[in-house]
Short mmCIF file of C-alpha atoms and ligand atoms in Angstrom, two decimals:
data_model
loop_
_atom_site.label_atom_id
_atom_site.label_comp_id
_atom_site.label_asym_id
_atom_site.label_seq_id
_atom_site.Cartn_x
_atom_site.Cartn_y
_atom_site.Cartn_z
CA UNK A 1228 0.00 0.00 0.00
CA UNK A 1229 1.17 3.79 -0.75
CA UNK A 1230 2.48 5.55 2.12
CA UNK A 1231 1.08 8.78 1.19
CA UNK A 1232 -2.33 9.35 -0.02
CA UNK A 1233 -2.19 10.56 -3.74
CA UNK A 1234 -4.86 13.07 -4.51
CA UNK A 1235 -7.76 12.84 -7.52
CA UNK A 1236 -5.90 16.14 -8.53
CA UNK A 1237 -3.79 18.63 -7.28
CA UNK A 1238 -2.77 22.07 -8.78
CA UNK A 1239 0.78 22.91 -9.86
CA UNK A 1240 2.01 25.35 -8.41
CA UNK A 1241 5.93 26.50 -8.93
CA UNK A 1242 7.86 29.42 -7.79
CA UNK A 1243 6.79 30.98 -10.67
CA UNK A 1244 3.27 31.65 -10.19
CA UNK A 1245 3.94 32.48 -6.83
CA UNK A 1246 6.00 34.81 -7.49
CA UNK A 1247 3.72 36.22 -10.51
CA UNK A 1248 0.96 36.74 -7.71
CA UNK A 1249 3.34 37.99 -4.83
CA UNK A 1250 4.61 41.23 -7.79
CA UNK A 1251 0.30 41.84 -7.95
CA UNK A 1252 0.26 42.18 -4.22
CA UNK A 1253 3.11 44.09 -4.01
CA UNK A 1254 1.93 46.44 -7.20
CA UNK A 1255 -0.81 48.47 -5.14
CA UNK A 1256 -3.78 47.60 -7.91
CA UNK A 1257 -4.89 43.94 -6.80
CA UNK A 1258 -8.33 43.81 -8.32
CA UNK A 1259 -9.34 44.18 -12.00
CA UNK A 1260 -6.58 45.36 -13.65
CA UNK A 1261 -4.20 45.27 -16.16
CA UNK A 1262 -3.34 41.38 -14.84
CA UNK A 1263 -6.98 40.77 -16.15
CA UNK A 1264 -6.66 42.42 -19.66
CA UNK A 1265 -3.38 40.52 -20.53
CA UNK A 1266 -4.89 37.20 -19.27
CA UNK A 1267 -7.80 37.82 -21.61
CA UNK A 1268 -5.55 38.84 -24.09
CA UNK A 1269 -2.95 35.58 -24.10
CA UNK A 1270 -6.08 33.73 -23.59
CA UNK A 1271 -7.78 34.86 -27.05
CA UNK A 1272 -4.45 33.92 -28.32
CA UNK A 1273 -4.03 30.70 -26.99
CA UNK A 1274 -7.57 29.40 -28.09
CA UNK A 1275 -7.91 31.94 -31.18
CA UNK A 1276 -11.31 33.02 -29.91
CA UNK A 1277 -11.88 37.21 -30.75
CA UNK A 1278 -12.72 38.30 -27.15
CA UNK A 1279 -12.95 37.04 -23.61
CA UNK A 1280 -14.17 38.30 -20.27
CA UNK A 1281 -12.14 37.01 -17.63
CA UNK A 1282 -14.76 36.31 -14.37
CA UNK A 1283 -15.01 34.76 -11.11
CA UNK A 1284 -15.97 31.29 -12.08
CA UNK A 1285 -17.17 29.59 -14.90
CA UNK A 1286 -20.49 29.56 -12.95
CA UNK A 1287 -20.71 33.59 -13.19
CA UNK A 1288 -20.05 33.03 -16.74
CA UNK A 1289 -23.08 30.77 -16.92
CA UNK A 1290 -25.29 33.45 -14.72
CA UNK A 1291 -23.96 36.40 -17.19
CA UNK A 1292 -25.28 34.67 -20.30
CA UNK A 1293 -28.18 33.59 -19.14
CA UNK A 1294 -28.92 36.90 -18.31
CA UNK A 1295 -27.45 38.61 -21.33
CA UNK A 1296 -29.83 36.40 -23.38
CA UNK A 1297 -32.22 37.19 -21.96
CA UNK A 1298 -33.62 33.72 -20.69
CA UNK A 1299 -36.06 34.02 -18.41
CA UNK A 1300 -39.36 32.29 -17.30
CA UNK A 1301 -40.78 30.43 -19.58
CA UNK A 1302 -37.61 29.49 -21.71
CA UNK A 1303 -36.03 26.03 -22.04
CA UNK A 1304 -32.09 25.08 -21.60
CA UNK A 1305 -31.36 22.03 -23.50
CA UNK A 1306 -27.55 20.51 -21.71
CA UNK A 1307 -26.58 17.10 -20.57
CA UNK A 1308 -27.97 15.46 -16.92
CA UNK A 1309 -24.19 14.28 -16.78
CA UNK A 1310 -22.90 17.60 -15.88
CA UNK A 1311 -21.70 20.13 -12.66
CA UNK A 1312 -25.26 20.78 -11.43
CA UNK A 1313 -23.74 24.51 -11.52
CA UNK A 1314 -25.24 24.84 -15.32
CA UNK A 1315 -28.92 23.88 -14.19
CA UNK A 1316 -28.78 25.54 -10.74
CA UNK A 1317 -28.02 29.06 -12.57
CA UNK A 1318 -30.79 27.93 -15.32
CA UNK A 1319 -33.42 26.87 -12.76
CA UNK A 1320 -32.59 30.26 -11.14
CA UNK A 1321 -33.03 32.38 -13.79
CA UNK A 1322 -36.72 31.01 -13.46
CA UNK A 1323 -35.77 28.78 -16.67
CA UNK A 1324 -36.52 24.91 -17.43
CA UNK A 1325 -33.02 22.80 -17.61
CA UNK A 1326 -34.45 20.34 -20.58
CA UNK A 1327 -31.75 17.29 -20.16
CA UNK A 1328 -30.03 15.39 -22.92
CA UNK A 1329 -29.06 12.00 -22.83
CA UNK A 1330 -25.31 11.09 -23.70
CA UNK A 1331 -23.17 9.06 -25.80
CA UNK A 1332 -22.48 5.78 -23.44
CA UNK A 1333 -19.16 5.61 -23.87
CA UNK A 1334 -17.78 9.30 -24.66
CA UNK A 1335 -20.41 10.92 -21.88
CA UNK A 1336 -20.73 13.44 -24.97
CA UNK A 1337 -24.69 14.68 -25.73
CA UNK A 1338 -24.86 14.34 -30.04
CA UNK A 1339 -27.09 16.35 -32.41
CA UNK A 1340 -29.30 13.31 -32.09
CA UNK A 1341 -29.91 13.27 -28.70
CA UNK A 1342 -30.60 16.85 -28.62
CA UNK A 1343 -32.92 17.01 -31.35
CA UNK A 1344 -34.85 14.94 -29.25
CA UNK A 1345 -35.18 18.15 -26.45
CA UNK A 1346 -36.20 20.44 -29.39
CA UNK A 1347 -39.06 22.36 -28.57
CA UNK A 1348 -40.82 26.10 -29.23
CA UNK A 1349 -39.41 27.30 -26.26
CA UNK A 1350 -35.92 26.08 -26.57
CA UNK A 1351 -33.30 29.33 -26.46
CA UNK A 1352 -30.25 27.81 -25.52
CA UNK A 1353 -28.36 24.58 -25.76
CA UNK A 1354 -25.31 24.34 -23.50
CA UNK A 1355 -23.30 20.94 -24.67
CA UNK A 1356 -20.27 19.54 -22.45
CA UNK A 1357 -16.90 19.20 -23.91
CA UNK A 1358 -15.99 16.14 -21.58
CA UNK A 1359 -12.80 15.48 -19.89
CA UNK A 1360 -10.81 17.13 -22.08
CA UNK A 1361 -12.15 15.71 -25.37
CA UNK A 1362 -14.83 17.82 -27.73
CA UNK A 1363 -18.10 17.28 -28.33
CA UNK A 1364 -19.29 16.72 -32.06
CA UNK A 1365 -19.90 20.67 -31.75
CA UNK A 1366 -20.84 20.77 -36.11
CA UNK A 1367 -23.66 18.41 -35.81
CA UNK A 1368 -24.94 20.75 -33.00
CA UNK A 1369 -24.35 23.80 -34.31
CA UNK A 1370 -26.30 23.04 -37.39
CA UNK A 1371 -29.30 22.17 -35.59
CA UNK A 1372 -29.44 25.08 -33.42
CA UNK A 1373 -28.65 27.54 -36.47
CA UNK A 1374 -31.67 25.93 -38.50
CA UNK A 1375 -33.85 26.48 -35.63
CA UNK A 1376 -32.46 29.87 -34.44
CA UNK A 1377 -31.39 28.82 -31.11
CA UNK A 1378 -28.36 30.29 -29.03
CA UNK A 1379 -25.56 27.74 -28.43
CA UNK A 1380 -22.79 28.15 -26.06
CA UNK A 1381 -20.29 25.53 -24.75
CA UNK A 1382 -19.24 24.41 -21.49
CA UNK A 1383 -15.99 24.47 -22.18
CA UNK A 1384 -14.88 23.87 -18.20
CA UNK A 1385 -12.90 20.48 -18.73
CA UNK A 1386 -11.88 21.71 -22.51
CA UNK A 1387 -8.79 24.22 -21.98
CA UNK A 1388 -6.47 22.78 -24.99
CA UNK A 1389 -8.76 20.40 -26.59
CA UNK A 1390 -8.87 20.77 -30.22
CA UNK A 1391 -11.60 20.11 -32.37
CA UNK A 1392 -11.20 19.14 -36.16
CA UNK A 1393 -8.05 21.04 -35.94
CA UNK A 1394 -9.54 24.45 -33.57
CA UNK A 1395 -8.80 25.18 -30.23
CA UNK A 1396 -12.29 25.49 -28.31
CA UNK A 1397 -13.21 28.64 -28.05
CA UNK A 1398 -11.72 29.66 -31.24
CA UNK A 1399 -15.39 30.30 -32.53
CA UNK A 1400 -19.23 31.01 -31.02
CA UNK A 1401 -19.15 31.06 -27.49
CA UNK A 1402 -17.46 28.98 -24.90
CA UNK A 1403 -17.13 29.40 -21.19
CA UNK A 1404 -14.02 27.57 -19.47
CA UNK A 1405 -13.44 26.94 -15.86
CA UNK A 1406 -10.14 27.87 -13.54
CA UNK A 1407 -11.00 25.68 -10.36
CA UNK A 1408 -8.15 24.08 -8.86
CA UNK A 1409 -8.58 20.65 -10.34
CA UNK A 1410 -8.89 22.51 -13.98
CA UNK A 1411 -6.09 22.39 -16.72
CA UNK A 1412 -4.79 25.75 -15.64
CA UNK A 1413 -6.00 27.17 -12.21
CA UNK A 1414 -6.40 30.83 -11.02
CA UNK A 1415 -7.98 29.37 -7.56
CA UNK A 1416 -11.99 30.45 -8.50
CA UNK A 1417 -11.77 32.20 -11.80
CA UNK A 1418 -13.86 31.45 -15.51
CA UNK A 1419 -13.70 33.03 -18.52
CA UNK A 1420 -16.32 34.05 -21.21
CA UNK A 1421 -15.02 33.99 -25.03
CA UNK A 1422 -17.12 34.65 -27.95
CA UNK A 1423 -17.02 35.70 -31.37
CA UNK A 1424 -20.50 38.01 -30.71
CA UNK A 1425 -18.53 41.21 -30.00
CA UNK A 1426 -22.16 42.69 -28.53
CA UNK A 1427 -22.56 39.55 -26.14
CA UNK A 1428 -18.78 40.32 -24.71
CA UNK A 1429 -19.90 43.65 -24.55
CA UNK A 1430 -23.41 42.74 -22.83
CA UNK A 1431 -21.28 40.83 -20.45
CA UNK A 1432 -18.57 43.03 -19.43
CA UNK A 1433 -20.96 45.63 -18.50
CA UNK A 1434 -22.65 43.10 -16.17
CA UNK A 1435 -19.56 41.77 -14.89
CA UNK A 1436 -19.52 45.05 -12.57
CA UNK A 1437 -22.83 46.09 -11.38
CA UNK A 1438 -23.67 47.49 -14.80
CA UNK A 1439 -21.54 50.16 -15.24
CA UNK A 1440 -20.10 50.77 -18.32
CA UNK A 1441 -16.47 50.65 -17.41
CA UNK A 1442 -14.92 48.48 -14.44
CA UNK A 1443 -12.48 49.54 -11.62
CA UNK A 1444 -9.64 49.83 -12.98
CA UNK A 1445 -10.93 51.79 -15.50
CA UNK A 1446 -12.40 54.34 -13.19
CA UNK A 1447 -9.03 54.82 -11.42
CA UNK A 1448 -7.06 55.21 -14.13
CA UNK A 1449 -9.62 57.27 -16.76
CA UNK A 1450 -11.43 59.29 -13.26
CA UNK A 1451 -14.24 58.44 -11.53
CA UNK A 1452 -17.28 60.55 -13.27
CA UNK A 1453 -18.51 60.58 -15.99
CA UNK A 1454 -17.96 56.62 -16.22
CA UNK A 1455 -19.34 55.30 -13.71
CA UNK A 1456 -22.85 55.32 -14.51
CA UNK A 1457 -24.98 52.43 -14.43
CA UNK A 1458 -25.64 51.69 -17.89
CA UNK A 1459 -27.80 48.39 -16.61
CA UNK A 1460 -28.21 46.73 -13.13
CA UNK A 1461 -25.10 44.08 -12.73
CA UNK A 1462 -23.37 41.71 -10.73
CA UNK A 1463 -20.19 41.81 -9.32
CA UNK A 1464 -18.76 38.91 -11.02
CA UNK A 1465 -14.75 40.15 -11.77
CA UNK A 1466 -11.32 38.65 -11.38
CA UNK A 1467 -8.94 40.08 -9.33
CA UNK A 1468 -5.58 40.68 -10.39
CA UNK A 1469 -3.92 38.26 -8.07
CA UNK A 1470 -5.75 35.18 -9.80
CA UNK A 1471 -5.13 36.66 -13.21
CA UNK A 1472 -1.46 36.27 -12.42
CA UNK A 1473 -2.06 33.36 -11.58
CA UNK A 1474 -3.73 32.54 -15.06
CA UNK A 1475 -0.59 34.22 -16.65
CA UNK A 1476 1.55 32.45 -15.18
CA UNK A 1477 0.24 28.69 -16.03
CA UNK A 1478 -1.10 29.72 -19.23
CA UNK A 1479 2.35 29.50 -20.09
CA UNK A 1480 2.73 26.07 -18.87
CA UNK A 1481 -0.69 24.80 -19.94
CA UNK A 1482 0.93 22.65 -23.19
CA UNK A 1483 3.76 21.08 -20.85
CA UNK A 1484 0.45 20.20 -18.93
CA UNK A 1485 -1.22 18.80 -21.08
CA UNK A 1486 2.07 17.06 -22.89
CA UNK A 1487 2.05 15.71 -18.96
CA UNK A 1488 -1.48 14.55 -18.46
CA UNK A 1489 -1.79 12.58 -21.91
CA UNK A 1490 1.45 10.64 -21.34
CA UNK A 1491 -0.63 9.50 -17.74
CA UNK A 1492 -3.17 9.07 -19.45
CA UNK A 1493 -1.69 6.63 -21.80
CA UNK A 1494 0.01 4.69 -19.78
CA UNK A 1495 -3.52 4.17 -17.64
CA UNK A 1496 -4.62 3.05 -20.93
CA UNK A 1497 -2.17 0.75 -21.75
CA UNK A 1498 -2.38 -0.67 -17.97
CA UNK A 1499 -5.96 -1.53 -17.32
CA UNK A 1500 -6.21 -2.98 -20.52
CA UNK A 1501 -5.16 -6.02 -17.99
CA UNK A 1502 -8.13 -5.04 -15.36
CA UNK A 1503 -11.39 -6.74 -17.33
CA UNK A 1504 -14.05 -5.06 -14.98
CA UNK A 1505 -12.59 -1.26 -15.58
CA UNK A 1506 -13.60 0.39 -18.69
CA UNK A 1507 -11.80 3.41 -19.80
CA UNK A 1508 -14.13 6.27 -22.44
CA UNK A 1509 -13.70 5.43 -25.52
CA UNK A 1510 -12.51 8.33 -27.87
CA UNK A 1511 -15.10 10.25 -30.20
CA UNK A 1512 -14.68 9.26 -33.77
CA UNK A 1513 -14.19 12.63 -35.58
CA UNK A 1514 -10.96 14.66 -35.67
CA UNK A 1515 -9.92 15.64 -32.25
CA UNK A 1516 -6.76 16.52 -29.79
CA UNK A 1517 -7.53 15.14 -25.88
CA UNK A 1518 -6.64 17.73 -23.07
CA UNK A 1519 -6.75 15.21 -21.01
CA UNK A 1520 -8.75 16.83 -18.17
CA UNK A 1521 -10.36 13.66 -16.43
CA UNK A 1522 -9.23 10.44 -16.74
CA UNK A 1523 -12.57 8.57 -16.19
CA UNK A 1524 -13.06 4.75 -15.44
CA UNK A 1525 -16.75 2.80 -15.50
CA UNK A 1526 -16.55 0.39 -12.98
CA UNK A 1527 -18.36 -3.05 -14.09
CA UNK A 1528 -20.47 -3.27 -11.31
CA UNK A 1529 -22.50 -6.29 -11.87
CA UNK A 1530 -19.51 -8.21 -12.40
CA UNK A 1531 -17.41 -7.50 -9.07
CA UNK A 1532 -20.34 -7.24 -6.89
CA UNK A 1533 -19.15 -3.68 -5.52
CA UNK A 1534 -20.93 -0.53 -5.91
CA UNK A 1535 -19.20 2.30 -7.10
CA UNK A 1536 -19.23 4.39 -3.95
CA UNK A 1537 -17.60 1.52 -1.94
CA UNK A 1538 -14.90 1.00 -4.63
CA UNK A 1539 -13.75 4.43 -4.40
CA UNK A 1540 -14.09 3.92 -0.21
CA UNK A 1541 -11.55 0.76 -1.03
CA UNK A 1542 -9.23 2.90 -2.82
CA UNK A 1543 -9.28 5.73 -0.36
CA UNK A 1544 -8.28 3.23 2.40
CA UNK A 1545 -5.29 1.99 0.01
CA UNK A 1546 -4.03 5.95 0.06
CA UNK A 1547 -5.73 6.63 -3.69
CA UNK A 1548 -8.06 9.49 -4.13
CA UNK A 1549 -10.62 9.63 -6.50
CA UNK A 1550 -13.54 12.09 -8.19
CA UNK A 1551 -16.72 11.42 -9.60
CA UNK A 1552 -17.43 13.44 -12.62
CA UNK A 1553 -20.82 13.30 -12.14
CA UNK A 1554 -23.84 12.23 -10.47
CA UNK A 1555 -26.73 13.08 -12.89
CA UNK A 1556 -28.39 16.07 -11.71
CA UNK A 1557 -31.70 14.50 -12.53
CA UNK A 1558 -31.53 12.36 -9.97
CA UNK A 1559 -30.42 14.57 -7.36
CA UNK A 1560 -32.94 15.35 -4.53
CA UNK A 1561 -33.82 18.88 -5.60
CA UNK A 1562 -34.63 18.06 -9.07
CA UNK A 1563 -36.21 14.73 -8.28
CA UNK A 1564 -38.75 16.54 -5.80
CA UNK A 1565 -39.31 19.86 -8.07
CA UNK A 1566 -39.25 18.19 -11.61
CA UNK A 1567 -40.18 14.94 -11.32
CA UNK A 1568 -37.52 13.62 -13.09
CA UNK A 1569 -36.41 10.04 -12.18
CA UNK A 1570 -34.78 6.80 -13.26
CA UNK A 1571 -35.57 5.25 -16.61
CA UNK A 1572 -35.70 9.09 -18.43
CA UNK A 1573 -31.92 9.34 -19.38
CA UNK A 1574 -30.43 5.45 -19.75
CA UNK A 1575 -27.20 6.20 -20.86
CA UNK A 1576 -26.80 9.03 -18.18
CA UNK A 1577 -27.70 6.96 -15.45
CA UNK A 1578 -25.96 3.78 -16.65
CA UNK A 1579 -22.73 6.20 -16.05
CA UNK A 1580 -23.71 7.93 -13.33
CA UNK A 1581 -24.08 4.51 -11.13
CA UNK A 1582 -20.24 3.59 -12.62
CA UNK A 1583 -17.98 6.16 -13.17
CA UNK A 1584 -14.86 7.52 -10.90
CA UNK A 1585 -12.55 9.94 -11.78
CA UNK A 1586 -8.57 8.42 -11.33
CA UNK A 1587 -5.79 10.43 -10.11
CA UNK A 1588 -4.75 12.52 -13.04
CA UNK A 1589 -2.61 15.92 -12.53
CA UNK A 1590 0.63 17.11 -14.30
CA UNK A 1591 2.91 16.25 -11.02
CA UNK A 1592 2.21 13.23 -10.78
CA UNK A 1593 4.35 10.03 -12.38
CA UNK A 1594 3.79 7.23 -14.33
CA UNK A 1595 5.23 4.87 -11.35
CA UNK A 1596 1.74 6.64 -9.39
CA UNK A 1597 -0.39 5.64 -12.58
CA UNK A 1598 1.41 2.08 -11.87
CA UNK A 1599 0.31 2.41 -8.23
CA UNK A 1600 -3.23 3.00 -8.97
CA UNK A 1601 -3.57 0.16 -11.40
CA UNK A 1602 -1.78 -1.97 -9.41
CA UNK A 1603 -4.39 -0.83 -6.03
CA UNK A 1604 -7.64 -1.31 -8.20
CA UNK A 1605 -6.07 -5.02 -9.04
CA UNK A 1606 -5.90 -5.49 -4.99
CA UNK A 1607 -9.59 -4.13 -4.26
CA UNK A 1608 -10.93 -6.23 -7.43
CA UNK A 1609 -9.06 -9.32 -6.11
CA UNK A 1610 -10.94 -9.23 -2.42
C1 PLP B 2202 -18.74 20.70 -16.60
C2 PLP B 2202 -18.59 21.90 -15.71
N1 PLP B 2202 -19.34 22.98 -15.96
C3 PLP B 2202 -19.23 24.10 -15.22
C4 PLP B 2202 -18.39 24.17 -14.14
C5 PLP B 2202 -18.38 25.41 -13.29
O1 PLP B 2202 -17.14 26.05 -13.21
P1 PLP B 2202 -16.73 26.87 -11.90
O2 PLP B 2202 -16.41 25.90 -10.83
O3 PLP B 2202 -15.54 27.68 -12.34
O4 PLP B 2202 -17.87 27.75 -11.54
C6 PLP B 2202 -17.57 23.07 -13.84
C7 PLP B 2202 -16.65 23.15 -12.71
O5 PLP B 2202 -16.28 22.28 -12.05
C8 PLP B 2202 -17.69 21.90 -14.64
O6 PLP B 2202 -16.95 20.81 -14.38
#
């Protein structure tokens, strides 16, 4: 057994960011600054995308959207039940209906297909999930919603780096990533909003910071009045400085990350090809490049006579962490009760939901730790 306990994930951090966030706080300006313009500038040039809005999480992104579009009472979001329940908490807030798609079973990826299926008059937005790292079959989707007029926007949380028939995500419509500390890069709680809809960016800038039309540091540098002026009621949804150092700082390391996390990968691959109850996603078919976010395993539950849940307590005893990216959100208490969704709507989802686990995947770890886990789910399945 592993002496130490080896995380799901852990964030790198080097000298180098810390110093990056240490010159912000030394500086004088630590919120919205010019730390936040440059990350949004590298980060339109790392994905290609036109514009971003660097934010507080990808969550705010989701609540600026929603709100930029308009959505309201009424309206119906079309996104997976195998996603962060963030997505439908901000829809069912915004006095919305989440309408959920079922997924691919063995890419957790929603298709055009399944969300032609959730096409209906009210439908205004469809949110699909680039999983893991890998992209979903964003053309087929795209061509739907343009023939019915219907906003599309990706959840681009796990898809930092993940190409899509040869684009970075982002690179066109309108994405929103994630910087959480388990993400590809990290700013601690940060998001960002990219789009190609240069009156969307604007829209959501604006509401960022309580609706006025200029932020912070814009006030202090360009004097208080006439500026700020409330151009529209807002939130107060901005990055600070310190984070976007942060973001800077492993934006420049994000390829060696990901260079990092599909070697693990691989060699967890290659590995529990020898484990017969694990199953691994399967890759999707069309052009793609993995970022390698989440390595995620299905445990074959029937066969070992183990739930899920208690496997992952079995590997936490042996020192190995895991995650579980996700329980569907249609069977989770609130939207059982309120909805009256249940079991036997969403097969695929749910077939999932009961089996996956997220392994240990992060840049600093080594391939002897991907030998360790292997070689700790061959103990538990032994028992
Ligand atoms: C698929 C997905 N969507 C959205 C989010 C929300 O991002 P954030 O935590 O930055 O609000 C996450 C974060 O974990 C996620 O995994």
């Amino acid at each position: 057994m592993r002496k130490e306990f080896l995380p799901f994930s852990h964030p790198s951090i080097k000298e180098e960011d810390i110093a990056a966030v240490v010159e912000v706080l030394r500086s004088g300006w630590i919120t919205t600054g010019q730390k936040c313009a440059e990350f949004e500038d590298n980060f339109c040039r790392y994905t290609g995308c036109s514009g971003a809005v660097a934010l507080a999480s990808g969550t705010a992104g989701m609540h600026l959207l929603l709100h930029a579009l308009g959505i309201g009472p009424g309206d119906e979001v079309i996104t997976p039940s195998m996603t962060w329940v963030s997505t439908v908490n901000i829809i069912v807030l915004a006095g919305a209906t989440p309408v959920f798609a079922d997924i691919e079973r063995d890419t957790l990826m929603v298709s055009g297909d399944s969300i032609r299926e959730c096409l209906r008059e009210r439908t205004r937005l469809i949110v699909p999930v680039h999983f893991a790292g890998a992209p979903a079959d964003i053309d087929s989707i795209r061509q739907l919603a343009e023939r019915n007029n219907i906003f599309i926007a990706d959840d681009a949380a796990h898809a930092l780096g993940t190409e899509y028939k040869g684009n970075r995500i982002g690179r066109t419509g309108t994405a929103i990533f994630s910087f959480h500390p388990i993400k590809n890069i990290t700013t601690g709680e940060g998001g960002m909003l990219c789009s190609d809809n240069h009156g969307l960016l604007e829209h959501v800038r604006q509401l960022k910071f309580h609706g006025l039309g200029v932020d912070a540091y814009d006030r202090f540098t360009q004097g208080r009045s006439p500026q700020a002026q409330v151009v529209t009621p807002g939130y107060k949804y901005n990055l600070t400085d310190m984070a976007a150092a942060l973001g800077l700082s492993q934006l420049r390391r994000l390829d060696a990350f990901i260079k990092k996390r599909t070697a693990l990968a691989l060699r967890y691959r290659e590995r529990l090809v020898e484990v017969d109850e694990i199953m691994p996603l399967a890759d999707p078919l069309y052009p793609m490049k993995h970022a390698w976010h989440l390595f995620i395993i299905r445990l074959d539950i029937d066969k070992v006579g183990l739930s899920r849940d208690a496997f992952m307590e079995e590997l936490k005893k042996r020192n190995i962490g895991t995650g579980l990216h996700f329980r569907a959100v249609h069977l989770q208490k609130y939207y059982q009760e309120s909805m009256g969704t249940r079991r036997s709507m969403l097969p695929n989802t749910e077939w999932n939901s009961d089996r996956i686990c997220s392994l240990p995947l992060f840049p600093d770890m080594t391939i002897e730790d991907v030998d360790a886990v292997v070689d700790t789910i061959k103990e538990v399945l032994k028992r």
